[in-house]
Amino acid sequence: MKFIYKFFLPPLFFLGILILNFLLSFYIVHLKEKDALEINLSGRQRMLSQKMLKELSLFLHSNDESYREELENTIQLFDTSLKALKDGGEASLDLSWKKKVYLLPSEGKTKAQLEIVSQYWLKNQRLIQITIREKQISKDLYHSNIVLLKEMDKAVQLIQGVSEKKLTYLKILQVFVIFIILTGSIGVLIYYNKLILFPLNNLIARMSLLAKNEGDLTQRIPVVSKDEIGKLSQDFNSFSEVLRGKLLKIFYTFREIIVKVSLIIRELYIYSQNFISIERDMDRGKEELNGIEATIRSQDKSIAKNAAFSRNLTEEINRVMSLTEESSKKASLGEEKITQIRNSMDLAISAMDEMLSKNKELTDKVNLIERTIQTIQEISEKTNLLALNASIEAARAGESGRGFSVVASEIGKLAEGSREAVEGINKNLKVILEKIYSNNNSSEEVSQKIIE
């Protein structure tokens, strides 16, 4: 039931009691008015009985028919009023029969007493008729009239008693209504206290407890009704549950961010250590490149010497051939020279093989350095990607991730510098390899020519 309906139930209850009290009071007052008419008419009956004797006496002494008409009218009025009082029906309020009222039938002792009055009235009527015929009032008529008056007085007293009882009932009803109103007022206070004050005090107490417990959202307000206050309690519980869920979600998200940032910091530390190791490897690579450069310069000198030696050897061969052609006589001398030349050629070929072997070792070292540089380049790319992820997580973390954003930016710059250095080294290594391959090809051609 809605709160507004519950709120208006007690006033409607009191209004119903007041309306019922008004209707009952109106009914009792209406009955009392009827009782007043009955008392008035029953009291008039006593006067009518005396009036009949007076009119009868005047008629007998004056023999005036007008008195007889008045007597008959009084007899008829008495008889009609008595029947209306006893059995209910119309009765005239005046002697001229102009004002009439309707009476309810009497009950209980009142009706029994009116039956007795009716019996004495019948007797009194017969005595009046006898008196009119005999033209003389008898003692029996006086005695009967006195008895009729006494019995009518008893009937009037009974009617008054009934009226007083109705008045007593009205008073009892008023007291009962007052008692109901007082009891209802207490009940209404209890009802309103249970309906409004108790839920509101409970709601305020729960909210105060929530404030004292530093926002403990697990506290719930008991829903004791299905009205607006109950709905308010239910909505507050739902709001607390939703807010608690949102805060838990934010807490878990923030905790995940902290864990991820911690992992990123750990990985950044690992990569920083890797960068230190890479820097050391790069220093060693520089030293090896310096050694390779010195070796290449030495090989260039050796190649230059071999080239000069080859030219001299070619000139010598040409001279020997010319000598061979000039004189076969000098064969023995030529054979010795050829032997010397062959020995020199063997020495040259041995020097070429040694140079080729050193070039091969140099090529292997350069390839090893190139693979190392590729590894460094892959680490640099992963570091750059990690720095980008760290920047994204730092931006998502907001103000608390600003320090991580700076670290990620510096790592990104270091990775970019490493990548550029690696690209420069790759270019230099390619030039060196091209020179080594060129020297190898030249040496192999010279060796092939010498062998031929």
Short mmCIF file of C-alpha atoms in Angstrom, two decimals:
data_model
loop_
_atom_site.label_atom_id
_atom_site.label_comp_id
_atom_site.label_asym_id
_atom_site.label_seq_id
_atom_site.Cartn_x
_atom_site.Cartn_y
_atom_site.Cartn_z
CA MET A 1 0.00 0.00 0.00
CA LYS A 2 1.27 3.46 -0.87
CA PHE A 3 2.37 5.81 1.88
CA ILE A 4 -0.27 8.44 1.09
CA TYR A 5 -3.05 5.85 1.45
CA LYS A 6 -1.67 4.72 4.81
CA PHE A 7 -1.34 8.35 5.85
CA PHE A 8 -5.01 9.12 5.18
CA LEU A 9 -6.39 5.90 6.70
CA PRO A 10 -6.61 7.25 10.31
CA PRO A 11 -8.32 10.53 9.29
CA LEU A 12 -10.77 8.53 7.21
CA PHE A 13 -11.34 6.24 10.19
CA PHE A 14 -12.08 9.23 12.46
CA LEU A 15 -14.26 10.78 9.78
CA GLY A 16 -16.23 7.54 9.55
CA ILE A 17 -16.66 7.46 13.34
CA LEU A 18 -17.84 11.07 13.36
CA ILE A 19 -20.28 10.43 10.51
CA LEU A 20 -21.58 7.32 12.27
CA ASN A 21 -21.90 9.28 15.52
CA PHE A 22 -23.74 12.04 13.69
CA LEU A 23 -26.13 9.60 12.04
CA LEU A 24 -26.80 7.76 15.29
CA SER A 25 -27.26 11.03 17.15
CA PHE A 26 -29.55 12.29 14.43
CA TYR A 27 -31.56 9.07 14.60
CA ILE A 28 -31.80 9.21 18.38
CA VAL A 29 -32.74 12.90 18.31
CA HIS A 30 -35.37 12.07 15.71
CA LEU A 31 -36.68 9.31 17.96
CA LYS A 32 -36.61 11.70 20.89
CA GLU A 33 -38.69 14.15 18.89
CA LYS A 34 -41.15 11.33 18.32
CA ASP A 35 -40.98 10.56 22.03
CA ALA A 36 -41.67 14.21 22.79
CA LEU A 37 -44.74 14.05 20.56
CA GLU A 38 -45.84 10.86 22.28
CA ILE A 39 -45.31 12.42 25.71
CA ASN A 40 -47.17 15.53 24.57
CA LEU A 41 -50.05 13.52 23.13
CA SER A 42 -50.19 11.17 26.13
CA GLY A 43 -50.24 14.19 28.46
CA ARG A 44 -52.96 15.73 26.32
CA GLN A 45 -54.99 12.54 26.79
CA ARG A 46 -55.32 13.35 30.49
CA MET A 47 -56.57 16.85 29.67
CA LEU A 48 -58.94 15.43 27.07
CA SER A 49 -60.43 13.04 29.65
CA GLN A 50 -61.12 15.97 31.97
CA LYS A 51 -62.37 18.06 29.05
CA MET A 52 -64.85 15.33 28.17
CA LEU A 53 -66.34 15.43 31.68
CA LYS A 54 -66.57 19.20 31.54
CA GLU A 55 -68.22 19.20 28.08
CA LEU A 56 -70.55 16.40 29.17
CA SER A 57 -71.54 18.37 32.25
CA LEU A 58 -72.16 21.55 30.19
CA PHE A 59 -74.22 19.61 27.65
CA LEU A 60 -76.36 18.02 30.39
CA HIS A 61 -77.02 21.34 32.12
CA SER A 62 -77.54 23.47 28.98
CA ASN A 63 -78.72 20.85 26.54
CA ASP A 64 -76.75 22.77 23.92
CA GLU A 65 -75.86 20.66 20.89
CA SER A 66 -72.62 22.56 20.36
CA TYR A 67 -71.30 21.14 23.61
CA ARG A 68 -72.34 17.71 22.43
CA GLU A 69 -70.43 18.21 19.15
CA GLU A 70 -67.40 19.34 21.09
CA LEU A 71 -67.80 16.29 23.33
CA GLU A 72 -67.96 13.94 20.36
CA ASN A 73 -64.94 15.67 18.78
CA THR A 74 -63.01 15.28 22.03
CA ILE A 75 -64.03 11.61 22.28
CA GLN A 76 -62.90 10.96 18.70
CA LEU A 77 -59.62 12.85 19.25
CA PHE A 78 -58.93 10.87 22.43
CA ASP A 79 -59.74 7.58 20.77
CA THR A 80 -57.62 8.32 17.64
CA SER A 81 -54.68 9.53 19.72
CA LEU A 82 -54.86 6.47 21.99
CA LYS A 83 -54.84 4.09 19.02
CA ALA A 84 -51.95 5.99 17.42
CA LEU A 85 -50.00 5.84 20.68
CA LYS A 86 -50.65 2.12 21.07
CA ASP A 87 -50.62 0.73 17.53
CA GLY A 88 -49.05 3.57 15.55
CA GLY A 89 -50.65 5.76 12.92
CA GLU A 90 -51.80 9.33 12.38
CA ALA A 91 -52.83 11.59 15.24
CA SER A 92 -53.96 15.21 15.27
CA LEU A 93 -52.00 17.81 17.20
CA ASP A 94 -54.90 20.21 17.50
CA LEU A 95 -58.62 20.00 18.11
CA SER A 96 -59.41 21.11 14.56
CA TRP A 97 -57.62 18.14 13.01
CA LYS A 98 -55.46 20.37 10.83
CA LYS A 99 -52.03 19.31 12.06
CA LYS A 100 -51.39 15.61 11.98
CA VAL A 101 -48.36 13.51 12.83
CA TYR A 102 -47.46 9.89 12.34
CA LEU A 103 -46.56 7.89 15.43
CA LEU A 104 -44.67 4.64 15.68
CA PRO A 105 -46.29 1.73 17.50
CA SER A 106 -45.32 1.37 21.14
CA GLU A 107 -43.50 -1.66 22.49
CA GLY A 108 -43.06 -3.65 25.65
CA LYS A 109 -44.49 -2.34 28.89
CA THR A 110 -45.68 0.88 27.31
CA LYS A 111 -47.90 -1.00 24.88
CA ALA A 112 -49.21 -3.24 27.67
CA GLN A 113 -50.07 -0.19 29.75
CA LEU A 114 -51.79 1.45 26.78
CA GLU A 115 -53.82 -1.76 26.36
CA ILE A 116 -55.00 -1.32 29.95
CA VAL A 117 -55.80 2.34 29.21
CA SER A 118 -57.77 1.21 26.14
CA GLN A 119 -59.84 -1.16 28.25
CA TYR A 120 -60.68 1.58 30.74
CA TRP A 121 -61.36 3.94 27.84
CA LEU A 122 -63.90 1.52 26.39
CA LYS A 123 -65.57 1.34 29.77
CA ASN A 124 -65.46 5.13 30.04
CA GLN A 125 -67.04 5.47 26.57
CA ARG A 126 -69.96 3.22 27.55
CA LEU A 127 -70.51 5.23 30.71
CA ILE A 128 -70.52 8.47 28.71
CA GLN A 129 -73.13 7.05 26.33
CA ILE A 130 -75.24 5.92 29.28
CA THR A 131 -74.89 9.35 30.87
CA ILE A 132 -76.03 11.06 27.65
CA ARG A 133 -79.11 8.81 27.47
CA GLU A 134 -79.98 9.17 31.13
CA LYS A 135 -79.11 12.87 31.29
CA GLN A 136 -77.29 12.36 34.56
CA ILE A 137 -73.61 11.86 35.47
CA SER A 138 -73.10 8.78 37.58
CA LYS A 139 -70.47 8.13 40.19
CA ASP A 140 -69.18 5.24 38.10
CA LEU A 141 -68.20 7.71 35.37
CA TYR A 142 -66.27 9.85 37.84
CA HIS A 143 -64.60 6.80 39.28
CA SER A 144 -63.83 5.38 35.81
CA ASN A 145 -62.43 8.72 34.67
CA ILE A 146 -60.17 8.88 37.74
CA VAL A 147 -58.89 5.36 37.04
CA LEU A 148 -58.39 6.29 33.39
CA LEU A 149 -56.34 9.31 34.45
CA LYS A 150 -54.21 7.18 36.76
CA GLU A 151 -53.56 4.53 34.12
CA MET A 152 -52.83 7.24 31.57
CA ASP A 153 -50.34 8.77 34.01
CA LYS A 154 -48.64 5.38 34.22
CA ALA A 155 -48.47 5.22 30.42
CA VAL A 156 -47.01 8.75 30.31
CA GLN A 157 -44.39 7.76 32.88
CA LEU A 158 -43.48 4.67 30.84
CA ILE A 159 -43.19 6.78 27.68
CA GLN A 160 -41.00 9.27 29.54
CA GLY A 161 -38.90 6.37 30.86
CA VAL A 162 -38.36 5.07 27.33
CA SER A 163 -37.41 8.56 26.23
CA GLU A 164 -34.98 8.91 29.12
CA LYS A 165 -33.46 5.53 28.24
CA LYS A 166 -32.95 6.74 24.70
CA LEU A 167 -31.28 9.85 26.09
CA THR A 168 -29.11 7.60 28.25
CA TYR A 169 -28.24 5.57 25.16
CA LEU A 170 -27.29 8.80 23.43
CA LYS A 171 -25.02 9.75 26.32
CA ILE A 172 -23.49 6.27 26.38
CA LEU A 173 -22.99 6.51 22.63
CA GLN A 174 -21.29 9.89 23.02
CA VAL A 175 -19.03 8.51 25.76
CA PHE A 176 -18.29 5.46 23.63
CA VAL A 177 -17.45 7.64 20.64
CA ILE A 178 -15.19 9.79 22.82
CA PHE A 179 -13.53 6.61 24.10
CA ILE A 180 -13.13 5.33 20.54
CA ILE A 181 -11.65 8.69 19.51
CA LEU A 182 -9.19 8.68 22.42
CA THR A 183 -8.26 5.05 21.84
CA GLY A 184 -8.04 5.70 18.12
CA SER A 185 -5.83 8.73 18.76
CA ILE A 186 -3.43 6.58 20.73
CA GLY A 187 -3.61 3.95 18.01
CA VAL A 188 -3.02 6.62 15.38
CA LEU A 189 0.04 7.85 17.26
CA ILE A 190 1.35 4.29 17.42
CA TYR A 191 0.39 3.76 13.79
CA TYR A 192 2.11 6.95 12.61
CA ASN A 193 5.11 6.16 14.79
CA LYS A 194 5.40 2.74 13.19
CA LEU A 195 4.54 3.96 9.71
CA ILE A 196 6.58 7.19 9.56
CA LEU A 197 8.74 7.89 12.60
CA PHE A 198 10.18 4.40 13.07
CA PRO A 199 11.21 3.93 9.38
CA LEU A 200 12.56 7.50 9.22
CA ASN A 201 14.49 7.13 12.48
CA ASN A 202 15.80 3.79 11.26
CA LEU A 203 16.82 5.40 7.96
CA ILE A 204 18.55 8.30 9.76
CA ALA A 205 20.29 5.90 12.17
CA ARG A 206 21.56 3.76 9.28
CA MET A 207 22.82 6.83 7.44
CA SER A 208 24.54 8.08 10.60
CA LEU A 209 26.10 4.65 11.09
CA LEU A 210 27.23 4.74 7.46
CA ALA A 211 28.87 8.13 8.07
CA LYS A 212 30.52 7.01 11.32
CA ASN A 213 31.91 3.84 9.72
CA GLU A 214 33.78 5.95 7.12
CA GLY A 215 31.44 5.08 4.29
CA ASP A 216 30.91 1.35 4.94
CA LEU A 217 28.79 0.52 1.89
CA THR A 218 28.04 -2.98 3.19
CA GLN A 219 25.52 -1.49 5.64
CA ARG A 220 21.91 -2.03 4.53
CA ILE A 221 18.67 -0.37 5.59
CA PRO A 222 15.97 -2.95 6.45
CA VAL A 223 12.91 -2.66 4.22
CA VAL A 224 9.95 -2.97 6.61
CA SER A 225 7.17 -1.84 4.26
CA LYS A 226 6.25 -1.53 0.61
CA ASP A 227 5.33 2.15 0.70
CA GLU A 228 7.41 5.18 -0.33
CA ILE A 229 9.67 4.92 2.73
CA GLY A 230 10.27 1.25 2.01
CA LYS A 231 10.97 2.10 -1.62
CA LEU A 232 13.35 4.84 -0.46
CA SER A 233 15.18 2.32 1.74
CA GLN A 234 15.28 -0.18 -1.12
CA ASP A 235 16.56 2.46 -3.56
CA PHE A 236 19.20 3.57 -1.04
CA ASN A 237 20.34 -0.05 -0.65
CA SER A 238 20.48 -0.41 -4.45
CA PHE A 239 22.44 2.86 -4.71
CA SER A 240 24.90 1.65 -2.05
CA GLU A 241 25.32 -1.67 -3.88
CA VAL A 242 25.89 0.03 -7.26
CA LEU A 243 28.30 2.55 -5.72
CA ARG A 244 30.14 -0.26 -3.95
CA GLY A 245 30.41 -2.18 -7.24
CA LYS A 246 31.72 0.91 -9.05
CA LEU A 247 34.28 1.60 -6.32
CA LEU A 248 35.39 -2.05 -6.30
CA LYS A 249 35.75 -1.94 -10.07
CA ILE A 250 37.82 1.27 -9.82
CA PHE A 251 39.91 -0.31 -7.04
CA TYR A 252 40.56 -3.47 -9.05
CA THR A 253 41.36 -1.42 -12.15
CA PHE A 254 43.75 0.80 -10.20
CA ARG A 255 45.35 -2.28 -8.67
CA GLU A 256 45.81 -3.82 -12.13
CA ILE A 257 47.34 -0.55 -13.32
CA ILE A 258 49.74 -0.57 -10.36
CA VAL A 259 50.66 -4.19 -11.10
CA LYS A 260 51.19 -3.41 -14.78
CA VAL A 261 53.24 -0.32 -13.96
CA SER A 262 55.31 -2.40 -11.54
CA LEU A 263 55.88 -4.99 -14.27
CA ILE A 264 56.79 -2.23 -16.70
CA ILE A 265 59.23 -0.76 -14.18
CA ARG A 266 60.72 -4.20 -13.69
CA GLU A 267 61.01 -4.77 -17.44
CA LEU A 268 62.46 -1.29 -17.86
CA TYR A 269 65.03 -2.12 -15.21
CA ILE A 270 65.84 -5.38 -17.01
CA TYR A 271 66.10 -3.58 -20.32
CA SER A 272 68.25 -0.88 -18.73
CA GLN A 273 70.59 -3.63 -17.57
CA ASN A 274 70.44 -5.11 -21.06
CA PHE A 275 71.27 -1.70 -22.49
CA ILE A 276 74.25 -1.45 -20.16
CA SER A 277 75.35 -4.90 -21.38
CA ILE A 278 74.68 -3.84 -24.98
CA GLU A 279 76.69 -0.68 -24.43
CA ARG A 280 79.55 -2.79 -23.16
CA ASP A 281 79.21 -5.12 -26.17
CA MET A 282 79.15 -2.09 -28.44
CA ASP A 283 82.36 -0.82 -26.80
CA ARG A 284 83.94 -4.21 -27.38
CA GLY A 285 82.57 -4.15 -30.92
CA LYS A 286 84.16 -0.76 -31.45
CA GLU A 287 87.46 -2.13 -30.19
CA GLU A 288 87.12 -5.14 -32.51
CA LEU A 289 86.18 -2.81 -35.38
CA ASN A 290 89.28 -0.76 -34.64
CA GLY A 291 91.32 -3.96 -34.71
CA ILE A 292 89.57 -4.98 -37.93
CA GLU A 293 90.30 -1.58 -39.41
CA ALA A 294 93.99 -1.94 -38.45
CA THR A 295 94.00 -5.44 -39.92
CA ILE A 296 92.36 -4.14 -43.08
CA ARG A 297 94.97 -1.41 -43.35
CA SER A 298 97.69 -4.02 -42.83
CA GLN A 299 96.06 -6.22 -45.45
CA ASP A 300 95.88 -3.25 -47.81
CA LYS A 301 99.63 -2.82 -47.36
CA SER A 302 100.18 -6.56 -47.88
CA ILE A 303 97.99 -6.49 -50.97
CA ALA A 304 99.95 -3.51 -52.26
CA LYS A 305 103.21 -5.36 -51.61
CA ASN A 306 101.83 -8.49 -53.28
CA ALA A 307 100.70 -6.44 -56.23
CA ALA A 308 104.18 -4.93 -56.57
CA PHE A 309 105.67 -8.34 -56.11
CA SER A 310 103.34 -9.73 -58.77
CA ARG A 311 104.32 -7.00 -61.19
CA ASN A 312 107.98 -7.65 -60.56
CA LEU A 313 107.32 -11.35 -60.91
CA THR A 314 105.56 -10.78 -64.21
CA GLU A 315 108.43 -8.69 -65.48
CA GLU A 316 110.84 -11.36 -64.33
CA ILE A 317 108.84 -14.04 -66.06
CA ASN A 318 108.77 -12.02 -69.23
CA ARG A 319 112.50 -11.50 -69.00
CA VAL A 320 113.04 -15.19 -68.33
CA MET A 321 110.90 -16.14 -71.28
CA SER A 322 112.87 -13.81 -73.48
CA LEU A 323 116.06 -15.33 -72.21
CA THR A 324 114.63 -18.79 -72.81
CA GLU A 325 113.79 -17.89 -76.33
CA GLU A 326 117.17 -16.27 -76.98
CA SER A 327 119.22 -19.22 -76.07
CA SER A 328 118.45 -22.76 -75.43
CA LYS A 329 121.98 -23.16 -74.62
CA LYS A 330 121.46 -21.52 -71.40
CA ALA A 331 118.90 -24.18 -70.42
CA SER A 332 120.56 -25.20 -67.30
CA LEU A 333 120.84 -21.63 -66.22
CA GLY A 334 117.19 -21.12 -67.20
CA GLU A 335 116.10 -24.17 -65.25
CA GLU A 336 117.80 -22.78 -62.18
CA LYS A 337 116.10 -19.46 -62.76
CA ILE A 338 112.78 -21.21 -63.30
CA THR A 339 113.31 -23.14 -60.09
CA GLN A 340 113.94 -19.87 -58.31
CA ILE A 341 110.92 -18.36 -59.99
CA ARG A 342 108.80 -21.40 -58.99
CA ASN A 343 110.00 -21.05 -55.45
CA SER A 344 109.16 -17.35 -55.54
CA MET A 345 105.74 -18.17 -57.00
CA ASP A 346 105.17 -20.76 -54.28
CA LEU A 347 106.03 -18.12 -51.73
CA ALA A 348 103.64 -15.69 -53.40
CA ILE A 349 100.87 -18.30 -53.51
CA SER A 350 101.50 -19.14 -49.83
CA ALA A 351 101.30 -15.43 -48.98
CA MET A 352 98.07 -15.16 -50.98
CA ASP A 353 96.59 -18.17 -49.15
CA GLU A 354 97.55 -16.68 -45.82
CA MET A 355 95.97 -13.37 -46.82
CA LEU A 356 92.80 -15.17 -47.96
CA SER A 357 92.67 -17.08 -44.66
CA LYS A 358 92.99 -13.82 -42.72
CA ASN A 359 90.31 -12.24 -44.90
CA LYS A 360 88.02 -15.20 -44.18
CA GLU A 361 88.60 -14.82 -40.42
CA LEU A 362 87.95 -11.13 -40.78
CA THR A 363 84.74 -11.87 -42.72
CA ASP A 364 83.56 -14.28 -39.99
CA LYS A 365 84.21 -11.66 -37.32
CA VAL A 366 82.36 -9.04 -39.33
CA ASN A 367 79.40 -11.46 -39.77
CA LEU A 368 79.44 -12.15 -36.03
CA ILE A 369 79.41 -8.42 -35.33
CA GLU A 370 76.59 -8.04 -37.85
CA ARG A 371 74.50 -10.69 -36.06
CA THR A 372 75.22 -9.00 -32.74
CA ILE A 373 74.11 -5.70 -34.23
CA GLN A 374 70.91 -7.36 -35.53
CA THR A 375 70.26 -8.64 -32.00
CA ILE A 376 70.87 -5.14 -30.64
CA GLN A 377 68.53 -3.76 -33.30
CA GLU A 378 65.78 -6.24 -32.29
CA ILE A 379 66.26 -5.33 -28.62
CA SER A 380 66.10 -1.66 -29.60
CA GLU A 381 62.82 -2.21 -31.47
CA LYS A 382 61.34 -4.17 -28.53
CA THR A 383 62.53 -1.47 -26.15
CA ASN A 384 60.94 1.19 -28.32
CA LEU A 385 57.67 -0.83 -28.34
CA LEU A 386 57.91 -1.30 -24.56
CA ALA A 387 58.48 2.44 -24.13
CA LEU A 388 55.38 3.08 -26.25
CA ASN A 389 53.31 0.67 -24.09
CA ALA A 390 54.69 2.31 -20.96
CA SER A 391 53.66 5.73 -22.30
CA ILE A 392 50.13 4.41 -22.98
CA GLU A 393 49.83 2.87 -19.49
CA ALA A 394 51.24 6.06 -17.96
CA ALA A 395 48.68 8.15 -19.85
CA ARG A 396 45.94 5.81 -18.65
CA ALA A 397 47.17 6.07 -15.05
CA GLY A 398 46.86 9.86 -15.23
CA GLU A 399 48.70 12.07 -12.78
CA SER A 400 50.26 9.14 -10.91
CA GLY A 401 51.87 7.87 -14.16
CA ARG A 402 53.64 11.12 -15.13
CA GLY A 403 57.01 9.83 -13.78
CA PHE A 404 56.64 6.63 -15.75
CA SER A 405 55.89 8.70 -18.85
CA VAL A 406 59.21 10.58 -18.46
CA VAL A 407 61.12 7.30 -17.96
CA ALA A 408 59.37 5.77 -20.98
CA SER A 409 60.25 8.84 -23.08
CA GLU A 410 63.94 8.64 -22.10
CA ILE A 411 64.02 4.90 -22.85
CA GLY A 412 62.40 5.60 -26.23
CA LYS A 413 65.08 8.19 -26.99
CA LEU A 414 67.81 5.72 -25.94
CA ALA A 415 66.27 3.03 -28.14
CA GLU A 416 66.10 5.47 -31.08
CA GLY A 417 69.76 6.45 -30.55
CA SER A 418 70.74 2.78 -30.39
CA ARG A 419 68.86 2.11 -33.61
CA GLU A 420 70.63 5.00 -35.41
CA ALA A 421 74.05 3.84 -34.11
CA VAL A 422 73.31 0.29 -35.25
CA GLU A 423 72.29 1.54 -38.70
CA GLY A 424 75.57 3.51 -38.94
CA ILE A 425 77.59 0.46 -37.91
CA ASN A 426 75.69 -1.66 -40.46
CA LYS A 427 76.59 0.79 -43.21
CA ASN A 428 80.28 0.76 -42.21
CA LEU A 429 80.29 -3.05 -41.98
CA LYS A 430 78.75 -3.31 -45.43
CA VAL A 431 81.54 -1.07 -46.83
CA ILE A 432 84.18 -3.15 -45.02
CA LEU A 433 82.65 -6.42 -46.30
CA GLU A 434 82.56 -5.05 -49.83
CA LYS A 435 86.26 -4.16 -49.58
CA ILE A 436 87.11 -7.57 -48.10
CA TYR A 437 85.15 -9.36 -50.85
CA SER A 438 86.89 -7.16 -53.45
CA ASN A 439 90.35 -7.97 -52.00
CA ASN A 440 89.51 -11.67 -51.90
CA ASN A 441 88.44 -11.64 -55.53
CA SER A 442 91.59 -9.75 -56.55
CA SER A 443 93.84 -12.10 -54.57
CA GLU A 444 92.13 -15.18 -56.03
CA GLU A 445 92.60 -13.81 -59.55
CA VAL A 446 96.31 -13.13 -58.89
CA SER A 447 96.75 -16.60 -57.39
CA GLN A 448 94.99 -18.15 -60.37
CA LYS A 449 97.20 -16.27 -62.79
CA ILE A 450 100.35 -17.27 -60.90
CA ILE A 451 99.24 -20.91 -60.91
CA GLU A 452 98.56 -20.71 -64.61
#
